[in-house]
Amino acid sequence: MPEQTATARHRLPGAEGIWALIGADAVVFAVLFASFMQERRHSPALFEAGRQTLNLNLGGIDTLILLTSSWCVALAIQALKRDLLNVVPRYLLAGALTGALFVVSKSAEYFQKISHGITPATNGFYMWYFVLTGIHLVHVLLGTGLLTYVWSGSRRGVYSSANRVVPESVASFWHLVDLLWIVLFPLLYLMRAS
């Protein structure tokens, strides 16, 4: 019996299947990142010129938004583990709202590019910019929807320290979304092509 308790305490958060999904998703993004780097190596001047047109301030704000969102979600899970059920919905709502704020910010950046005639067809850099950030944006939309679902359940008292697999699974996915942006931001906005 003590062995079972120790195992239960050291389990990965969430459902086991979420970790297979996170692993597969990470591999797909790793292949995309490697492909981007390979293309950049072949056309450094083009990629550097494209990088310089990106809004570094907006990219930095997006990074702060997602870090704040992940922090709020982590606080929600910690509160859930301690059965502080009255604060869990507030943290989850803050996580979902900051996720939505990222969507607004990224949409404004897309609008800015498209209104200046820049699309994925403009050149190789912008193709990669729109593909990488677009796939990430789909993840943000999905994660924000899942956070909203868990927030709704937490308001109804569905979750507790004994029933936290779904919130932990959603939180784990959301942290992946944050991690992917932490790689994307320097890859697209900061690293100089040489």
PDB file of C-alpha atoms in Angstrom:
ATOM      1  CA  MET A   1       0.000   0.000   0.000  1.00  0.00           C
ATOM      2  CA  PRO A   2       2.757   2.581   0.765  1.00  0.00           C
ATOM      3  CA  GLU A   3       4.231   1.859  -2.690  1.00  0.00           C
ATOM      4  CA  GLN A   4       0.943   2.767  -4.352  1.00  0.00           C
ATOM      5  CA  THR A   5       0.714   6.031  -2.432  1.00  0.00           C
ATOM      6  CA  ALA A   6       4.264   7.023  -3.427  1.00  0.00           C
ATOM      7  CA  THR A   7       3.487   6.240  -7.067  1.00  0.00           C
ATOM      8  CA  ALA A   8       0.282   8.278  -6.929  1.00  0.00           C
ATOM      9  CA  ARG A   9       2.192  11.245  -5.526  1.00  0.00           C
ATOM     10  CA  HIS A  10       4.825  11.129  -8.289  1.00  0.00           C
ATOM     11  CA  ARG A  11       2.558  10.685 -11.294  1.00  0.00           C
ATOM     12  CA  LEU A  12       2.637  13.024 -14.272  1.00  0.00           C
ATOM     13  CA  PRO A  13      -0.140  15.617 -14.094  1.00  0.00           C
ATOM     14  CA  GLY A  14      -3.202  14.937 -16.207  1.00  0.00           C
ATOM     15  CA  ALA A  15      -4.142  11.925 -18.267  1.00  0.00           C
ATOM     16  CA  GLU A  16      -1.375   9.770 -19.726  1.00  0.00           C
ATOM     17  CA  GLY A  17      -2.720  10.352 -23.233  1.00  0.00           C
ATOM     18  CA  ILE A  18      -2.101  14.093 -23.007  1.00  0.00           C
ATOM     19  CA  TRP A  19       1.618  13.413 -22.714  1.00  0.00           C
ATOM     20  CA  ALA A  20       1.570  11.343 -25.917  1.00  0.00           C
ATOM     21  CA  LEU A  21      -0.194  14.266 -27.640  1.00  0.00           C
ATOM     22  CA  ILE A  22       2.279  16.791 -26.192  1.00  0.00           C
ATOM     23  CA  GLY A  23       5.218  14.627 -27.263  1.00  0.00           C
ATOM     24  CA  ALA A  24       3.878  14.202 -30.797  1.00  0.00           C
ATOM     25  CA  ASP A  25       3.123  17.911 -31.068  1.00  0.00           C
ATOM     26  CA  ALA A  26       6.613  18.799 -29.837  1.00  0.00           C
ATOM     27  CA  VAL A  27       8.159  16.498 -32.465  1.00  0.00           C
ATOM     28  CA  VAL A  28       6.089  18.122 -35.250  1.00  0.00           C
ATOM     29  CA  PHE A  29       7.183  21.584 -34.130  1.00  0.00           C
ATOM     30  CA  ALA A  30      10.811  20.450 -33.815  1.00  0.00           C
ATOM     31  CA  VAL A  31      10.697  19.306 -37.460  1.00  0.00           C
ATOM     32  CA  LEU A  32       9.124  22.635 -38.484  1.00  0.00           C
ATOM     33  CA  PHE A  33      11.745  24.603 -36.534  1.00  0.00           C
ATOM     34  CA  ALA A  34      14.569  22.579 -38.100  1.00  0.00           C
ATOM     35  CA  SER A  35      13.073  23.087 -41.580  1.00  0.00           C
ATOM     36  CA  PHE A  36      12.802  26.829 -40.943  1.00  0.00           C
ATOM     37  CA  MET A  37      16.466  26.970 -39.858  1.00  0.00           C
ATOM     38  CA  GLN A  38      17.505  25.033 -42.967  1.00  0.00           C
ATOM     39  CA  GLU A  39      15.629  27.438 -45.251  1.00  0.00           C
ATOM     40  CA  ARG A  40      17.081  30.405 -43.386  1.00  0.00           C
ATOM     41  CA  ARG A  41      20.584  29.052 -43.912  1.00  0.00           C
ATOM     42  CA  HIS A  42      19.958  29.024 -47.687  1.00  0.00           C
ATOM     43  CA  SER A  43      18.557  32.593 -47.852  1.00  0.00           C
ATOM     44  CA  PRO A  44      20.047  34.540 -44.935  1.00  0.00           C
ATOM     45  CA  ALA A  45      19.611  38.013 -46.489  1.00  0.00           C
ATOM     46  CA  LEU A  46      15.934  37.397 -47.301  1.00  0.00           C
ATOM     47  CA  PHE A  47      15.207  36.008 -43.831  1.00  0.00           C
ATOM     48  CA  GLU A  48      17.085  38.834 -42.108  1.00  0.00           C
ATOM     49  CA  ALA A  49      15.199  41.468 -44.122  1.00  0.00           C
ATOM     50  CA  GLY A  50      11.918  39.776 -43.208  1.00  0.00           C
ATOM     51  CA  ARG A  51      12.841  39.512 -39.541  1.00  0.00           C
ATOM     52  CA  GLN A  52      13.532  43.228 -39.409  1.00  0.00           C
ATOM     53  CA  THR A  53       9.981  44.005 -40.551  1.00  0.00           C
ATOM     54  CA  LEU A  54       8.430  42.173 -37.596  1.00  0.00           C
ATOM     55  CA  ASN A  55       7.136  44.202 -34.670  1.00  0.00           C
ATOM     56  CA  LEU A  56       9.587  43.280 -31.904  1.00  0.00           C
ATOM     57  CA  ASN A  57       7.583  45.174 -29.280  1.00  0.00           C
ATOM     58  CA  LEU A  58       4.387  43.320 -30.132  1.00  0.00           C
ATOM     59  CA  GLY A  59       6.251  39.998 -30.129  1.00  0.00           C
ATOM     60  CA  GLY A  60       7.642  40.845 -26.675  1.00  0.00           C
ATOM     61  CA  ILE A  61       4.176  41.785 -25.425  1.00  0.00           C
ATOM     62  CA  ASP A  62       2.828  38.488 -26.796  1.00  0.00           C
ATOM     63  CA  THR A  63       5.536  36.683 -24.835  1.00  0.00           C
ATOM     64  CA  LEU A  64       4.584  38.464 -21.611  1.00  0.00           C
ATOM     65  CA  ILE A  65       0.907  37.715 -22.245  1.00  0.00           C
ATOM     66  CA  LEU A  66       1.527  33.977 -22.621  1.00  0.00           C
ATOM     67  CA  LEU A  67       3.921  33.809 -19.661  1.00  0.00           C
ATOM     68  CA  THR A  68       1.302  35.553 -17.523  1.00  0.00           C
ATOM     69  CA  SER A  69      -1.358  33.180 -18.781  1.00  0.00           C
ATOM     70  CA  SER A  70       0.730  30.101 -17.966  1.00  0.00           C
ATOM     71  CA  TRP A  71       1.475  31.506 -14.524  1.00  0.00           C
ATOM     72  CA  CYS A  72      -2.250  32.001 -13.837  1.00  0.00           C
ATOM     73  CA  VAL A  73      -3.017  28.451 -14.982  1.00  0.00           C
ATOM     74  CA  ALA A  74      -0.210  27.065 -12.782  1.00  0.00           C
ATOM     75  CA  LEU A  75      -1.658  28.987  -9.806  1.00  0.00           C
ATOM     76  CA  ALA A  76      -5.087  27.499 -10.578  1.00  0.00           C
ATOM     77  CA  ILE A  77      -3.713  23.949 -10.518  1.00  0.00           C
ATOM     78  CA  GLN A  78      -1.815  24.604  -7.271  1.00  0.00           C
ATOM     79  CA  ALA A  79      -4.996  25.994  -5.695  1.00  0.00           C
ATOM     80  CA  LEU A  80      -6.947  22.976  -6.953  1.00  0.00           C
ATOM     81  CA  LYS A  81      -4.433  20.585  -5.367  1.00  0.00           C
ATOM     82  CA  ARG A  82      -4.988  22.370  -2.032  1.00  0.00           C
ATOM     83  CA  ASP A  83      -8.779  22.425  -2.476  1.00  0.00           C
ATOM     84  CA  LEU A  84      -8.834  26.227  -2.518  1.00  0.00           C
ATOM     85  CA  LEU A  85     -11.809  25.906  -4.841  1.00  0.00           C
ATOM     86  CA  ASN A  86     -13.015  29.494  -4.494  1.00  0.00           C
ATOM     87  CA  VAL A  87      -9.896  30.920  -6.231  1.00  0.00           C
ATOM     88  CA  VAL A  88      -9.499  28.290  -8.973  1.00  0.00           C
ATOM     89  CA  PRO A  89     -12.111  29.859 -11.309  1.00  0.00           C
ATOM     90  CA  ARG A  90     -10.472  33.297 -10.990  1.00  0.00           C
ATOM     91  CA  TYR A  91      -7.059  31.994 -12.005  1.00  0.00           C
ATOM     92  CA  LEU A  92      -8.508  29.946 -14.863  1.00  0.00           C
ATOM     93  CA  LEU A  93     -10.498  32.928 -16.105  1.00  0.00           C
ATOM     94  CA  ALA A  94      -7.348  35.064 -16.027  1.00  0.00           C
ATOM     95  CA  GLY A  95      -5.542  32.342 -18.010  1.00  0.00           C
ATOM     96  CA  ALA A  96      -8.328  32.161 -20.613  1.00  0.00           C
ATOM     97  CA  LEU A  97      -8.619  35.949 -20.919  1.00  0.00           C
ATOM     98  CA  THR A  98      -4.888  36.396 -21.435  1.00  0.00           C
ATOM     99  CA  GLY A  99      -5.049  33.624 -24.039  1.00  0.00           C
ATOM    100  CA  ALA A 100      -7.786  35.591 -25.804  1.00  0.00           C
ATOM    101  CA  LEU A 101      -5.654  38.734 -25.503  1.00  0.00           C
ATOM    102  CA  PHE A 102      -2.829  36.912 -27.329  1.00  0.00           C
ATOM    103  CA  VAL A 103      -5.278  36.054 -30.135  1.00  0.00           C
ATOM    104  CA  VAL A 104      -6.269  39.736 -30.443  1.00  0.00           C
ATOM    105  CA  SER A 105      -2.631  40.841 -30.460  1.00  0.00           C
ATOM    106  CA  LYS A 106      -1.569  38.281 -33.059  1.00  0.00           C
ATOM    107  CA  SER A 107      -4.611  39.118 -35.213  1.00  0.00           C
ATOM    108  CA  ALA A 108      -3.623  42.808 -35.105  1.00  0.00           C
ATOM    109  CA  GLU A 109      -0.111  41.860 -36.227  1.00  0.00           C
ATOM    110  CA  TYR A 110      -1.507  39.760 -39.091  1.00  0.00           C
ATOM    111  CA  PHE A 111      -3.816  42.616 -40.104  1.00  0.00           C
ATOM    112  CA  GLN A 112      -0.870  44.999 -40.094  1.00  0.00           C
ATOM    113  CA  LYS A 113       1.148  42.699 -42.366  1.00  0.00           C
ATOM    114  CA  ILE A 114      -1.712  41.936 -44.754  1.00  0.00           C
ATOM    115  CA  SER A 115      -2.725  45.614 -45.009  1.00  0.00           C
ATOM    116  CA  HIS A 116       0.844  46.309 -46.191  1.00  0.00           C
ATOM    117  CA  GLY A 117       0.493  43.635 -48.877  1.00  0.00           C
ATOM    118  CA  ILE A 118       2.521  41.004 -46.995  1.00  0.00           C
ATOM    119  CA  THR A 119       1.082  37.475 -47.237  1.00  0.00           C
ATOM    120  CA  PRO A 120       2.489  33.943 -47.097  1.00  0.00           C
ATOM    121  CA  ALA A 121       3.048  34.207 -50.863  1.00  0.00           C
ATOM    122  CA  THR A 122       5.334  37.270 -50.507  1.00  0.00           C
ATOM    123  CA  ASN A 123       8.502  35.224 -49.968  1.00  0.00           C
ATOM    124  CA  GLY A 124       9.980  32.283 -48.079  1.00  0.00           C
ATOM    125  CA  PHE A 125      10.379  34.148 -44.802  1.00  0.00           C
ATOM    126  CA  TYR A 126       6.758  35.270 -44.668  1.00  0.00           C
ATOM    127  CA  MET A 127       5.560  31.816 -45.685  1.00  0.00           C
ATOM    128  CA  TRP A 128       7.346  30.431 -42.631  1.00  0.00           C
ATOM    129  CA  TYR A 129       6.242  33.331 -40.430  1.00  0.00           C
ATOM    130  CA  PHE A 130       2.554  32.788 -41.230  1.00  0.00           C
ATOM    131  CA  VAL A 131       2.778  28.973 -41.092  1.00  0.00           C
ATOM    132  CA  LEU A 132       4.629  28.787 -37.765  1.00  0.00           C
ATOM    133  CA  THR A 133       2.681  31.536 -36.018  1.00  0.00           C
ATOM    134  CA  GLY A 134      -0.584  30.357 -37.631  1.00  0.00           C
ATOM    135  CA  ILE A 135      -0.215  26.793 -36.370  1.00  0.00           C
ATOM    136  CA  HIS A 136       0.714  28.187 -32.971  1.00  0.00           C
ATOM    137  CA  LEU A 137      -2.342  30.479 -33.063  1.00  0.00           C
ATOM    138  CA  VAL A 138      -4.577  27.453 -33.699  1.00  0.00           C
ATOM    139  CA  HIS A 139      -3.043  25.901 -30.570  1.00  0.00           C
ATOM    140  CA  VAL A 140      -3.759  29.101 -28.614  1.00  0.00           C
ATOM    141  CA  LEU A 141      -7.386  29.108 -29.795  1.00  0.00           C
ATOM    142  CA  LEU A 142      -7.799  25.445 -28.837  1.00  0.00           C
ATOM    143  CA  GLY A 143      -6.100  25.982 -25.473  1.00  0.00           C
ATOM    144  CA  THR A 144      -8.177  29.068 -24.712  1.00  0.00           C
ATOM    145  CA  GLY A 145     -11.328  27.109 -25.496  1.00  0.00           C
ATOM    146  CA  LEU A 146     -10.213  24.275 -23.215  1.00  0.00           C
ATOM    147  CA  LEU A 147      -9.340  26.710 -20.425  1.00  0.00           C
ATOM    148  CA  THR A 148     -12.803  28.251 -20.782  1.00  0.00           C
ATOM    149  CA  TYR A 149     -14.359  24.772 -20.542  1.00  0.00           C
ATOM    150  CA  VAL A 150     -12.377  23.962 -17.376  1.00  0.00           C
ATOM    151  CA  TRP A 151     -13.171  27.409 -15.948  1.00  0.00           C
ATOM    152  CA  SER A 152     -16.885  26.714 -16.478  1.00  0.00           C
ATOM    153  CA  GLY A 153     -16.577  23.355 -14.718  1.00  0.00           C
ATOM    154  CA  SER A 154     -14.621  24.862 -11.846  1.00  0.00           C
ATOM    155  CA  ARG A 155     -17.370  27.442 -11.296  1.00  0.00           C
ATOM    156  CA  ARG A 156     -19.868  24.581 -10.969  1.00  0.00           C
ATOM    157  CA  GLY A 157     -17.620  22.744  -8.485  1.00  0.00           C
ATOM    158  CA  VAL A 158     -16.845  19.841 -10.817  1.00  0.00           C
ATOM    159  CA  TYR A 159     -13.143  19.672  -9.884  1.00  0.00           C
ATOM    160  CA  SER A 160     -11.276  19.154  -6.620  1.00  0.00           C
ATOM    161  CA  SER A 161      -7.941  17.796  -5.439  1.00  0.00           C
ATOM    162  CA  ALA A 162      -9.374  14.302  -5.900  1.00  0.00           C
ATOM    163  CA  ASN A 163     -10.746  15.084  -9.377  1.00  0.00           C
ATOM    164  CA  ARG A 164      -8.179  17.157 -11.254  1.00  0.00           C
ATOM    165  CA  VAL A 165      -7.144  15.043 -14.250  1.00  0.00           C
ATOM    166  CA  VAL A 166      -8.980  17.207 -16.800  1.00  0.00           C
ATOM    167  CA  PRO A 167      -7.693  20.568 -15.464  1.00  0.00           C
ATOM    168  CA  GLU A 168      -4.150  19.160 -15.226  1.00  0.00           C
ATOM    169  CA  SER A 169      -4.353  17.837 -18.787  1.00  0.00           C
ATOM    170  CA  VAL A 170      -5.538  21.206 -20.097  1.00  0.00           C
ATOM    171  CA  ALA A 171      -2.859  23.013 -18.063  1.00  0.00           C
ATOM    172  CA  SER A 172      -0.146  20.712 -19.438  1.00  0.00           C
ATOM    173  CA  PHE A 173      -1.281  21.430 -22.993  1.00  0.00           C
ATOM    174  CA  TRP A 174      -1.378  25.163 -22.238  1.00  0.00           C
ATOM    175  CA  HIS A 175       2.185  25.092 -20.928  1.00  0.00           C
ATOM    176  CA  LEU A 176       3.243  23.424 -24.200  1.00  0.00           C
ATOM    177  CA  VAL A 177       1.591  26.288 -26.103  1.00  0.00           C
ATOM    178  CA  ASP A 178       3.580  28.753 -23.985  1.00  0.00           C
ATOM    179  CA  LEU A 179       6.824  26.808 -24.481  1.00  0.00           C
ATOM    180  CA  LEU A 180       6.329  26.743 -28.253  1.00  0.00           C
ATOM    181  CA  TRP A 181       5.984  30.529 -28.301  1.00  0.00           C
ATOM    182  CA  ILE A 182       9.118  30.877 -26.170  1.00  0.00           C
ATOM    183  CA  VAL A 183      10.958  29.093 -29.004  1.00  0.00           C
ATOM    184  CA  LEU A 184       9.084  30.871 -31.812  1.00  0.00           C
ATOM    185  CA  PHE A 185       9.652  34.395 -30.509  1.00  0.00           C
ATOM    186  CA  PRO A 186      13.471  34.322 -30.633  1.00  0.00           C
ATOM    187  CA  LEU A 187      13.490  32.148 -33.758  1.00  0.00           C
ATOM    188  CA  LEU A 188      11.411  34.624 -35.774  1.00  0.00           C
ATOM    189  CA  TYR A 189      11.889  37.971 -34.047  1.00  0.00           C
ATOM    190  CA  LEU A 190      15.340  37.960 -32.424  1.00  0.00           C
ATOM    191  CA  MET A 191      17.829  35.639 -34.144  1.00  0.00           C
ATOM    192  CA  ARG A 192      19.805  37.347 -36.846  1.00  0.00           C
ATOM    193  CA  ALA A 193      20.304  35.387 -40.049  1.00  0.00           C
ATOM    194  CA  SER A 194      23.943  35.335 -41.072  1.00  0.00           C
TER     195      SER A 194
END
